[in-house]
Coordinates of C-alpha atoms in Angstrom, one line a residue:
Chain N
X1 CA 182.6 98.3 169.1
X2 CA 185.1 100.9 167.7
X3 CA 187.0 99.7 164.6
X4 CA 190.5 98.6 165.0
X5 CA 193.3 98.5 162.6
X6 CA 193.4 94.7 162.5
X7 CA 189.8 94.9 161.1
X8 CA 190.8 97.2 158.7
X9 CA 193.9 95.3 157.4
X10 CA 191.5 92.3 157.3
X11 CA 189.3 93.3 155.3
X12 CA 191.8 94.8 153.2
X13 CA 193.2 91.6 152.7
X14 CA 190.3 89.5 152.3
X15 CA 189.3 91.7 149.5
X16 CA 192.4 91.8 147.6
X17 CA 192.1 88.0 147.9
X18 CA 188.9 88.2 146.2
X19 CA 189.6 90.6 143.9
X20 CA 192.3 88.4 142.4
X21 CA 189.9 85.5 141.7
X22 CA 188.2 87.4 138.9
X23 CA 188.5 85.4 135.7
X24 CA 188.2 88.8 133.4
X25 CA 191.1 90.6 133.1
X26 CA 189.5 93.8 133.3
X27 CA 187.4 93.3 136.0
X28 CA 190.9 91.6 138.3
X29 CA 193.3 94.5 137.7
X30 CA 190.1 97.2 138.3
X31 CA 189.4 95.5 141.3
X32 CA 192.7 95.3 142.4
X33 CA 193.6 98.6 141.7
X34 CA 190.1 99.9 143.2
X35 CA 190.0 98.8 146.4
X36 CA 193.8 99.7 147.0
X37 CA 193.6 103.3 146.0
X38 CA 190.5 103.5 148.2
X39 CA 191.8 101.9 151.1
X40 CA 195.1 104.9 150.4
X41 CA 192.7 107.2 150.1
X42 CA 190.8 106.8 153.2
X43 CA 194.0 106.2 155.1
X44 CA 193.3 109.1 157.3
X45 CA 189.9 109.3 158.2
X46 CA 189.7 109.7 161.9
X47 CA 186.0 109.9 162.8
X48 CA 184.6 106.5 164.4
X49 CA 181.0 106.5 162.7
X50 CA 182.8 107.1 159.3
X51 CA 185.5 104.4 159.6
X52 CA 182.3 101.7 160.9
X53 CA 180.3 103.2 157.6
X54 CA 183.4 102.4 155.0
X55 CA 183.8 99.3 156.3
X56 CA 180.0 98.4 156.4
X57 CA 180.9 99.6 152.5
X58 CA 184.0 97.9 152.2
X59 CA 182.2 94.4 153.7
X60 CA 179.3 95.0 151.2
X61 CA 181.8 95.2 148.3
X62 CA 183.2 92.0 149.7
X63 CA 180.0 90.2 149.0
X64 CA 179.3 91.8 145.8
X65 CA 183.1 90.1 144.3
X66 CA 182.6 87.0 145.7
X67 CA 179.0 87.0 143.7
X68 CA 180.4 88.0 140.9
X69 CA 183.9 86.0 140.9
X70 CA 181.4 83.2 141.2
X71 CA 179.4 84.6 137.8
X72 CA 182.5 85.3 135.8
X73 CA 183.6 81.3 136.4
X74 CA 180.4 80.3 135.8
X75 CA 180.8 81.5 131.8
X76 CA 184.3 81.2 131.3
X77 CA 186.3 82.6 127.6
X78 CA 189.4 83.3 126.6
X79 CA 192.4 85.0 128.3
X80 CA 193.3 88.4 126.7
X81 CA 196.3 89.4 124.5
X82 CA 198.4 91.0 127.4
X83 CA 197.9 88.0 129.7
X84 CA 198.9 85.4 127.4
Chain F
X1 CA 200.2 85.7 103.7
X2 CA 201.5 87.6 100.4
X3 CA 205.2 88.7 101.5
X4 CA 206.4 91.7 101.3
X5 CA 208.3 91.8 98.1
X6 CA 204.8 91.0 96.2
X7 CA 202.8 93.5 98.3
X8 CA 205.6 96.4 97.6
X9 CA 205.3 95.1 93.6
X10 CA 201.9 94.9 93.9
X11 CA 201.0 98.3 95.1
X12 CA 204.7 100.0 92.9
X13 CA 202.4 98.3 89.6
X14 CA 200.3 101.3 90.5
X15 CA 202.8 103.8 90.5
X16 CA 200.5 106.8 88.5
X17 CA 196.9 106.3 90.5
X18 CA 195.9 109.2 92.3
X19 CA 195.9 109.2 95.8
X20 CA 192.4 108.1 96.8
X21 CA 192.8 105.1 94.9
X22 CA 196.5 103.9 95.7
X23 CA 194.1 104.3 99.5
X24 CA 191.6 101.9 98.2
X25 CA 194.8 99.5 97.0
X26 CA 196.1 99.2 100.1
X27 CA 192.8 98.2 101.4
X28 CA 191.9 95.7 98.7
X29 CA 195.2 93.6 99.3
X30 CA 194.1 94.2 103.3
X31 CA 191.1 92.8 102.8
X32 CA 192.2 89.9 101.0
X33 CA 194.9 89.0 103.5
X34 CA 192.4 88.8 106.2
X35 CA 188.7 87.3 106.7
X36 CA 187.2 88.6 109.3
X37 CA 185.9 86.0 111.6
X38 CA 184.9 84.7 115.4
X39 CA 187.5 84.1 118.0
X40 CA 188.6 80.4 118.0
X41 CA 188.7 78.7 121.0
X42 CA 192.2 79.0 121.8
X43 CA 192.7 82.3 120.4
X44 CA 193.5 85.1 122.8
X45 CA 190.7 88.0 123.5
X46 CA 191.7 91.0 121.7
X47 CA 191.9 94.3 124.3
X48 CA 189.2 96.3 124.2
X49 CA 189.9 99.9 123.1
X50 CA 186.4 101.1 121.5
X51 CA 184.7 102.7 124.7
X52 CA 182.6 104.6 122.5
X53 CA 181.3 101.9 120.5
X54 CA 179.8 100.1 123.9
X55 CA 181.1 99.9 127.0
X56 CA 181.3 96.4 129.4
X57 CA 178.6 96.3 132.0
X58 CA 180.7 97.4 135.8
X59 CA 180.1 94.0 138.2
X60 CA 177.9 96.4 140.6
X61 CA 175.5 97.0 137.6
X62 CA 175.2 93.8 137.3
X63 CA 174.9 92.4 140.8
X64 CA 172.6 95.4 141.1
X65 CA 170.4 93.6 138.5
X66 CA 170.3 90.1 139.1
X67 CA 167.6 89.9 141.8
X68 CA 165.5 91.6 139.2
X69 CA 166.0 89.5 136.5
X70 CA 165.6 86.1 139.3
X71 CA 163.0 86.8 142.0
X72 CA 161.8 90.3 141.9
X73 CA 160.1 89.9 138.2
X74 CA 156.6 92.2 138.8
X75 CA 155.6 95.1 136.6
X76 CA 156.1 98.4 137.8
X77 CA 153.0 99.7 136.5
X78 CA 150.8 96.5 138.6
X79 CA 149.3 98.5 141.4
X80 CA 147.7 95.3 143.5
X81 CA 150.2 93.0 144.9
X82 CA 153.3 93.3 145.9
X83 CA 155.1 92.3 142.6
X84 CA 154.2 95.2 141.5
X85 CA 155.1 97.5 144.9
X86 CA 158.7 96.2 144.9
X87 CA 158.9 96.4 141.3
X88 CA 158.0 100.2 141.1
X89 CA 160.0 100.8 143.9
X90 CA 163.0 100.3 142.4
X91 CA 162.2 101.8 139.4
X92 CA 161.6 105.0 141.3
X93 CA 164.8 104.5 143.0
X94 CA 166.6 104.2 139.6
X95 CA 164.8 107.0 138.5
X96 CA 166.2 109.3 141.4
X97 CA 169.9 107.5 141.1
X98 CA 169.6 109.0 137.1
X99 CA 168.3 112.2 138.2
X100 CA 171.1 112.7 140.9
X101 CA 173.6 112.8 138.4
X102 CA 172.7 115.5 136.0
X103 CA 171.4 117.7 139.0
X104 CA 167.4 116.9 138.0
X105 CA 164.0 116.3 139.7
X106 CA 163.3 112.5 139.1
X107 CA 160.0 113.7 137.9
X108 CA 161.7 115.0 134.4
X109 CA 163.4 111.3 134.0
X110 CA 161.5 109.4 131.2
X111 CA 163.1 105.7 131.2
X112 CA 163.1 104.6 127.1
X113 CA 165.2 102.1 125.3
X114 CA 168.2 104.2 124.7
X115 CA 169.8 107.4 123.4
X116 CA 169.0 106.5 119.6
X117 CA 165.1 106.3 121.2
X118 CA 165.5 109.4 123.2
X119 CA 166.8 111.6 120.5
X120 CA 163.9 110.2 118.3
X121 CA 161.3 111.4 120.8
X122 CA 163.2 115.2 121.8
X123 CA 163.1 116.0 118.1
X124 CA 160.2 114.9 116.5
X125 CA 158.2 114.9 119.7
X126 CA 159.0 119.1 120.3
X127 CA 159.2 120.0 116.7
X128 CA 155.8 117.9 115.6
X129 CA 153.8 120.2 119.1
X130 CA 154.5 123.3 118.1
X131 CA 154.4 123.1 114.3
X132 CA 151.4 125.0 114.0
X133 CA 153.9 128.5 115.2
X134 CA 157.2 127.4 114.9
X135 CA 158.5 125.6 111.7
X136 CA 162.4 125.9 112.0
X137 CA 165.1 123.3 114.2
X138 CA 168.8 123.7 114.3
X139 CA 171.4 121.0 114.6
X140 CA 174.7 120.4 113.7
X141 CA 176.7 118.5 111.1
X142 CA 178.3 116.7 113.5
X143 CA 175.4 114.7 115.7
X144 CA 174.7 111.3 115.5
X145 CA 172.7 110.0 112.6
X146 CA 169.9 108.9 114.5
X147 CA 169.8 113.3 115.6
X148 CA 170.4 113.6 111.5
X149 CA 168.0 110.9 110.5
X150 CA 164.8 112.4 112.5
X151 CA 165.7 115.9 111.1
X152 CA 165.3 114.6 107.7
X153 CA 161.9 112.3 108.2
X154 CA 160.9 116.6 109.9
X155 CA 162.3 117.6 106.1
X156 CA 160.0 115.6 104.7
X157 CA 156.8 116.7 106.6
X158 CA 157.7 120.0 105.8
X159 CA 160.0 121.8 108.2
X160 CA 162.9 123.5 108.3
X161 CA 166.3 122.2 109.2
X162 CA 169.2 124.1 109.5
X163 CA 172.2 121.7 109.6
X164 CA 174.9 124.3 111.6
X165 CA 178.5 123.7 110.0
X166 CA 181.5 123.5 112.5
X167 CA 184.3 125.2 112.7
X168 CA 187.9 123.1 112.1
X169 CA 188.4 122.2 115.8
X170 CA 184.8 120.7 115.9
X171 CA 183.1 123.1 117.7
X172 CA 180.1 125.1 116.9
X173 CA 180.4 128.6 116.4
X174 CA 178.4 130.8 118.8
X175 CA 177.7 133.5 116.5
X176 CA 176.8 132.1 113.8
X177 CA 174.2 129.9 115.9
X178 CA 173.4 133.3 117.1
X179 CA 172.5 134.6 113.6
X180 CA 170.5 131.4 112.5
X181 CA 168.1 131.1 115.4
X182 CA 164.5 132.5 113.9
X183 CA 161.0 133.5 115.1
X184 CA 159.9 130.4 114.2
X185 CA 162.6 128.4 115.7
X186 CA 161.7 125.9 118.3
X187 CA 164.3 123.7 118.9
X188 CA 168.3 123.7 118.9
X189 CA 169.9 120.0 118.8
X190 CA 173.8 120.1 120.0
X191 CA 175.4 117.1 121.3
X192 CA 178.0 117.9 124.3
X193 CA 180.6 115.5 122.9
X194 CA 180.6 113.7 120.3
X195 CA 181.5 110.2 119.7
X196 CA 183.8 110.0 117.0
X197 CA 186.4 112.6 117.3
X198 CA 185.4 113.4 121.4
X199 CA 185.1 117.1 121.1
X200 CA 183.3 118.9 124.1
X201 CA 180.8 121.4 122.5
X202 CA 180.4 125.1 124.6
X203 CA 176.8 123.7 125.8
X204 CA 176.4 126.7 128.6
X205 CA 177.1 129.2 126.2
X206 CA 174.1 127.1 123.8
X207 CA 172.0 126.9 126.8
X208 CA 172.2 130.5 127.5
X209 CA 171.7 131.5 124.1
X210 CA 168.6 129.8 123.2
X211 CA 166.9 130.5 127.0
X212 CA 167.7 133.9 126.0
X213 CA 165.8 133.9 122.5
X214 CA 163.0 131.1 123.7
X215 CA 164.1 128.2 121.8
X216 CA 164.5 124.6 123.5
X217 CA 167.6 123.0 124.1
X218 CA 168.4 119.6 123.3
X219 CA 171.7 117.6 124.0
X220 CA 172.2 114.1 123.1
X221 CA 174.5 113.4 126.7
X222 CA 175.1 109.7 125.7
X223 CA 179.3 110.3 125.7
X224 CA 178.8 112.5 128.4
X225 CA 177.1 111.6 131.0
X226 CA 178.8 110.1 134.1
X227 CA 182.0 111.3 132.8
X228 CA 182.4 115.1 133.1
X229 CA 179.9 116.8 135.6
X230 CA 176.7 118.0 134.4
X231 CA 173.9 120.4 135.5
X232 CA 170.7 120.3 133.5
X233 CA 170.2 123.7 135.8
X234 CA 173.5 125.6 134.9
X235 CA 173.8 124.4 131.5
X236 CA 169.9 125.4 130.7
X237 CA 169.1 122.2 129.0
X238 CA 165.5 121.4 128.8
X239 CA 166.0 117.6 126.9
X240 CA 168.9 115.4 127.2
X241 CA 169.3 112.2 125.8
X242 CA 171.2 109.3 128.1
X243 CA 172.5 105.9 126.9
X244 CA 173.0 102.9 129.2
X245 CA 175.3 101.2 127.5
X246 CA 178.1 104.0 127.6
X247 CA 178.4 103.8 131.2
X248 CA 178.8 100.8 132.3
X249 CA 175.2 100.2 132.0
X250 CA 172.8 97.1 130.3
X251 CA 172.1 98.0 126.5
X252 CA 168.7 98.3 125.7
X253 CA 167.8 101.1 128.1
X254 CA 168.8 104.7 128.3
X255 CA 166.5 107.7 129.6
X256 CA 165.0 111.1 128.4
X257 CA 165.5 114.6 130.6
X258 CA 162.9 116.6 129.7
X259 CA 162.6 119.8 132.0
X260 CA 159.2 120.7 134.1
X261 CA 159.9 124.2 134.7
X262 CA 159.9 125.9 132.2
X263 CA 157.6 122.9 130.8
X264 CA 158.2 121.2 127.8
X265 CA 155.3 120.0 126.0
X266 CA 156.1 117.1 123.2
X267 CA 154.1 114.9 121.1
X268 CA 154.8 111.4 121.8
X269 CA 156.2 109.1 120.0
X270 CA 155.3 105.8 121.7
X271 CA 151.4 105.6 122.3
X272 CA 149.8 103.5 125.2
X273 CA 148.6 103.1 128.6
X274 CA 149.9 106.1 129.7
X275 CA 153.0 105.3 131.5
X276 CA 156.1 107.5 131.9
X277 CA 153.9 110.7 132.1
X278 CA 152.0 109.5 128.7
X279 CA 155.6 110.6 126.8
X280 CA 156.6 106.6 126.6
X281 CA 153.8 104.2 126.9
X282 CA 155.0 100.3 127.5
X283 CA 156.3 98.7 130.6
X284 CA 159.2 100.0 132.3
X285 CA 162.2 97.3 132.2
X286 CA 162.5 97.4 136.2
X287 CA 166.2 95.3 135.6
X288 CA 167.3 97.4 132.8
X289 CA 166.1 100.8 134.6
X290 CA 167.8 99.2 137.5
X291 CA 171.0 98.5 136.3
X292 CA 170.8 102.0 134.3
X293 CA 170.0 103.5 138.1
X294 CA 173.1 102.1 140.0
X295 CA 175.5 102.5 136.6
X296 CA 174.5 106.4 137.4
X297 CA 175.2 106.3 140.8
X298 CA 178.3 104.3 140.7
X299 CA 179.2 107.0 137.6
X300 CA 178.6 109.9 140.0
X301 CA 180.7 108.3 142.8
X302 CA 183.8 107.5 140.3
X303 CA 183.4 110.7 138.1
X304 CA 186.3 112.3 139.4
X305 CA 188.7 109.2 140.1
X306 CA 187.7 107.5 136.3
X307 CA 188.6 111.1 134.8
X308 CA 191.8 111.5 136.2
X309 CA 193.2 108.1 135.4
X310 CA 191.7 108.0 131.8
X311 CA 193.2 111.6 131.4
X312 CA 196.7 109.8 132.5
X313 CA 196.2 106.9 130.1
X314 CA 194.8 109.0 127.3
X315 CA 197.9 111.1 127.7
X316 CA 200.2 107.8 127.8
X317 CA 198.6 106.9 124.1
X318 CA 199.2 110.1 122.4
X319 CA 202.7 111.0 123.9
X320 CA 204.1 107.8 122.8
X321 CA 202.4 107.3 119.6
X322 CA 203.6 111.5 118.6
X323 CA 206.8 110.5 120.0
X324 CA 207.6 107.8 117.8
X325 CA 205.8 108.4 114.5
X326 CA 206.1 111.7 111.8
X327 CA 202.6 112.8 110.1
X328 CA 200.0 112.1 112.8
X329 CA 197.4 114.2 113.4
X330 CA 194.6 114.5 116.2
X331 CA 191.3 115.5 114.8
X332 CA 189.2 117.4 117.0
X333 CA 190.0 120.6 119.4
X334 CA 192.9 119.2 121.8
X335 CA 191.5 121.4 125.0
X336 CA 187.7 120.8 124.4
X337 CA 187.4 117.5 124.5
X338 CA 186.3 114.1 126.4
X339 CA 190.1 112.3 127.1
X340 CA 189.1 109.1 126.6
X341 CA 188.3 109.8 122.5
X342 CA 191.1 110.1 121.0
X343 CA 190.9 109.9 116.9
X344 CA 194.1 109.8 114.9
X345 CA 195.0 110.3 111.0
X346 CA 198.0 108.4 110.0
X347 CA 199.0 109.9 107.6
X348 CA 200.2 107.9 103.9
X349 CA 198.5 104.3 105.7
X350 CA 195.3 103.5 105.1
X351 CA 193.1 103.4 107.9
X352 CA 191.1 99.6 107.8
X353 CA 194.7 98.2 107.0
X354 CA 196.0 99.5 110.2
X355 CA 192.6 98.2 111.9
X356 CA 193.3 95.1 110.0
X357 CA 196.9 94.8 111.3
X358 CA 196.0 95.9 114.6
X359 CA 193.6 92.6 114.7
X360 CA 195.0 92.3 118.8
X361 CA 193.4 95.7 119.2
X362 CA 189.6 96.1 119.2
X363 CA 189.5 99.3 117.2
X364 CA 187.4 101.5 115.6
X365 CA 187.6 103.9 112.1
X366 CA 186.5 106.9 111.6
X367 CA 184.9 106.1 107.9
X368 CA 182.3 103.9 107.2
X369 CA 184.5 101.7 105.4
X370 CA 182.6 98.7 104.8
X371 CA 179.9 100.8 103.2
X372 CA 180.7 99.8 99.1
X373 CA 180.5 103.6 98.9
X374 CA 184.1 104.1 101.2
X375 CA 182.5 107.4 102.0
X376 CA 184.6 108.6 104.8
X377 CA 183.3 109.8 107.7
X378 CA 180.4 112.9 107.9
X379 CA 182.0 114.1 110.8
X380 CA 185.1 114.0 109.8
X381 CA 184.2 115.7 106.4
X382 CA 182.5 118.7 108.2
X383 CA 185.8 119.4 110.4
X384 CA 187.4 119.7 107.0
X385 CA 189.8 117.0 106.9
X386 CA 191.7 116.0 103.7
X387 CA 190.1 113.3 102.4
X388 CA 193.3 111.3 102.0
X389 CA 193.7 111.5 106.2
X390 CA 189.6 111.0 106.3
X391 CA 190.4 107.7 105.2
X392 CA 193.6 107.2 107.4
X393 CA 191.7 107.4 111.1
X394 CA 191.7 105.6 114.1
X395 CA 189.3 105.6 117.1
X396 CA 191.0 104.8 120.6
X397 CA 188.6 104.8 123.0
X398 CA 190.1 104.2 126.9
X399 CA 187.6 103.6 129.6
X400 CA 187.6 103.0 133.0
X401 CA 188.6 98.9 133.1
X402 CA 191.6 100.1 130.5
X403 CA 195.0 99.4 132.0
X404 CA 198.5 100.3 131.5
X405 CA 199.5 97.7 130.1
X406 CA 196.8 97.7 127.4
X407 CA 197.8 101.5 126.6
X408 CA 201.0 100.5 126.2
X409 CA 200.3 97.3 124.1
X410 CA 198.2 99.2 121.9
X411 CA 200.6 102.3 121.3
X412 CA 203.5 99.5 120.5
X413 CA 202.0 98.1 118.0
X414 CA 200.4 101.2 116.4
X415 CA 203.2 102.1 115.8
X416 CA 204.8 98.6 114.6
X417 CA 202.0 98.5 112.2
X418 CA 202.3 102.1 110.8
X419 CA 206.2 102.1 110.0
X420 CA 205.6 98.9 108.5
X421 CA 202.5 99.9 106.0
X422 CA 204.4 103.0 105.2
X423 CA 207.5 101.0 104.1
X424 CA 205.2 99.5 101.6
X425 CA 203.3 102.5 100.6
X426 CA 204.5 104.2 97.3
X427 CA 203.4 107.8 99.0
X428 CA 205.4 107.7 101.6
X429 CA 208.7 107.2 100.2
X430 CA 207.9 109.7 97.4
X431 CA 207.6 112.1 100.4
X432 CA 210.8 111.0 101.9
X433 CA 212.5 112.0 98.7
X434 CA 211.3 115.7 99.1
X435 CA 208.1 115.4 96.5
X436 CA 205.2 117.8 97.0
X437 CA 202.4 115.2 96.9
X438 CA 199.9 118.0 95.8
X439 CA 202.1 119.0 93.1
X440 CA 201.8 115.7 91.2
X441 CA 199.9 115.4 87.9
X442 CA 197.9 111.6 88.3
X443 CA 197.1 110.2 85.2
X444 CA 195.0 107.0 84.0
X445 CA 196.4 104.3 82.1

């Protein structure tokens, strides 16, 4: 099943959603900025088996933010200085 | 608060001290003003800016390390069950994601508690196995006290230390390492950049020096490692220390290179069943070595993209900070260094009043100035800074979770801060008005 540009968008998208659930500062706008500059930087990779294997990575990094979204609310502080 | 007017009368009263001590004025009446004290709950988090202090754990470290820490709770070193199997498993694989990035065999990875451990072991370890021949180790001024600490405890048994002095800019000079290496020398101690003022010392000129004259190489890597490249191979490094917690890693682990050809024999410190190839008995912590594994490999995979964009942000800092503010000056060489340590001297502001003011900030100085002594800093001293600026120095440590908008933050009010302690300081406006501050004649009252 070759990779199409929906999935790719999709995924985009569902981890930018993710991302932005990240209680920590830090870990949000690293996140955020991450996966973007990734996605940017793979833009024009043309080879099938590659594409499939960044998005096996991409999906895997998916599950990892969703764990650890779900860690961060577990022990919630304080917001930091710039976001107040 | 004490307003201004009493804090300018205050600190005009003592019109006549000499320098040092108008210094330790400003930071009495700073430490009054402020307690230092835990967040409250509604208080805001202050940014983090000390990278070199510690370092917050990456969320892949982390997720990394869970299962361990959960379900997957066997010794490494059990050999019947298969606890023990997956256990030692992953410990191997963390030992191969460590070696990866410093271009090693996994067999030279020892796993030990941390770089503070690791530099223990190098130094007394090689110097304590060959004392019977060789009686002399090198280091420099600059290391880290723990490099310092074990040379003198080797003082006291009776060896030799030379303690190398560095040139203005930080670095080591090559010939005169040249000149001090002995017969009797058996081991050279040079860390490859240093935590306080960032410097990166020549370690491939070092390496090829002391292969050349048969002494051992050590480098404590803790500041280094996962953030420029590095190849035990090219660099001819037999030991190097590496720290977990620097990288995005747990605390409480960090690891030992110690090279297999040509082999490095060492006395260990930690005595025991044997484990770690007999150089550090005790159980392996399979979720620190773990997390210490994938913080390497995530390291290695991010090297280049992390340097870049703390490069950027470490330019941001100093540009605006120069831009706006007279009198500041970077210690350490600007071209060999680590970006992300930048250490300032403000000049005529004393430095744990600016800390103080900057309480949004997380900061760090470059003197030890809670020690009742207000020694400044070693490493600072041995560059040869004025004391007066010694006591004036700021850490800024960017990492790879540091944002724009925290650079910028931190740059505003840094330089809020110092215009504003200036206006009060007595020093400053005599230099306004064109007075030579060396040229004045202090006198007690």
């Amino acid at each position: 099943m070759a990779a199409s540009t929906a999935q790719v968008l999709s995924l985009y998208r569902q981890l930018m959603k993710e991302s932005k659930k990240f209680p920590s500062y830090n870990y949000r706008t690293y996140a955020l900025r991450r996966v973007q500059d990734a996605f940017r930087a793979n833009r024009s990779v043309e080879d099938p088996k590659m594409v499939e294997q960044l998005l096996n990575q991409g999906r895997d990094n998916l599950d990892m933010i969703r764990r650890q979204v779900a860690i961060g609310k577990m022990y919630p502080t304080q917001k930091t200085i710039v976001e107040g | 608060m004490m307003s201004k007017t009493v804090t300018t009368k205050l600190l005009g009263s003592m019109r006549g001290f000499p320098s040092h001590r108008m210094n330790y004025a400003q930071s009495a009446v700073a430490r009054e003003l402020i307690k230092s004290r835990e967040l409250e709950k509604d208080d805001l988090r202050p940014l983090y800016m000390d990278f070199q202090a510690t370092t917050p754990m990456d969320p892949r470290v982390l997720d990394a390390m869970l299962p361990y820490q959960v379900n997957y709770y066997g010794n490494p070193h059990s050999r019947t069950h298969a606890y023990g199997w997956e256990s030692e498993s992953a410990m191997e694989k963390a030992r191969k994601q460590v070696a990866d990035l410093i271009a090693a065999d996994p067999r030279e990875i020892v796993f030990t508690s941390g770089a503070t451990e690791s530099n223990n072991m190098s130094i007394k370890g090689v110097a304590r196995f060959y004392k019977s021949k060789k009686k002399h180790v090198i280091t420099t001024q600059t290391e880290h006290k723990c490099v310092l600490d074990s040379c003198r405890v080797l003082e006291a048994e009776g060896f030799d230390i030379t303690y190398l002095p560095v040139k203005t800019n930080g670095l080591v000079d090559l010939q005169l390492l040249e000149e001090t290496i002995r017969q009797d020398t058996s081991l050279v101690s040079v860390m490859t950049v240093n935590n306080e003022i960032g410097v990166r010392q020549p370690v491939e000129d070092i390496g090829r020096i002391c292969r050349s004259r048969n002494v051992f190489f050590h480098t404590d890597a803790a500041q280094a490692v996962g953030k420029i490249p590095i190849n035990v191979t090219d660099w001819k490094v037999d030991l190097m220390s590496i720290s977990g917690h620097k990288i995005y890693g747990p605390k409480g682990v960090g690891a030992l290179y110690v090279r297999r050809r040509p082999r490095v024999r060492m006395e260990p410190l930690q005595n025991g069943g044997g484990q770690e190839r007999g150089l550090r008995s005790g159980t392996v912590p399979t979720p620190l070595a773990v997390g210490l594994g994938a913080a390497c490999e995530i390291a290695q995979q991010e090297l280049e993209y992390d340097h870049s964009r703390v490069s950027m942000l470490a330019n941001r800092l100093l540009r605006k900070i120069m831009s706006e503010i007279p009198d500041v000056v970077m210690n350490g060489d600007p071209e060999q260094r680590y970006p992300g340590c930048i250490n300032l001297s403000f000049a005529y502001v004393e430095g744990e009043s600016l800390l103080m003011a900057l309480k949004d900030v997380a900061l760090s100085s470059g003197s030890a100035c809670t020690s009742a002594s207000l020694e400044p800093s070693y490493v600072l001293r041995a560059i040869g800074t004025d004391e007066d600026l010694a006591h004036s120095s700021i850490r800024f440590g960017i990492g790879r979770f540091s944002t724009e908008a925290e650079v910028d933050y931190t740059a505003d009010k840094c330089i809020q801060q110092v215009k504003r302690l200036r206006e009060m300081s007595p020093l400053w406006e005599m230099v306004q008005e064109g007075i030579d501050l060396k040229s004045i004649k202090w006198t007690q009252h």
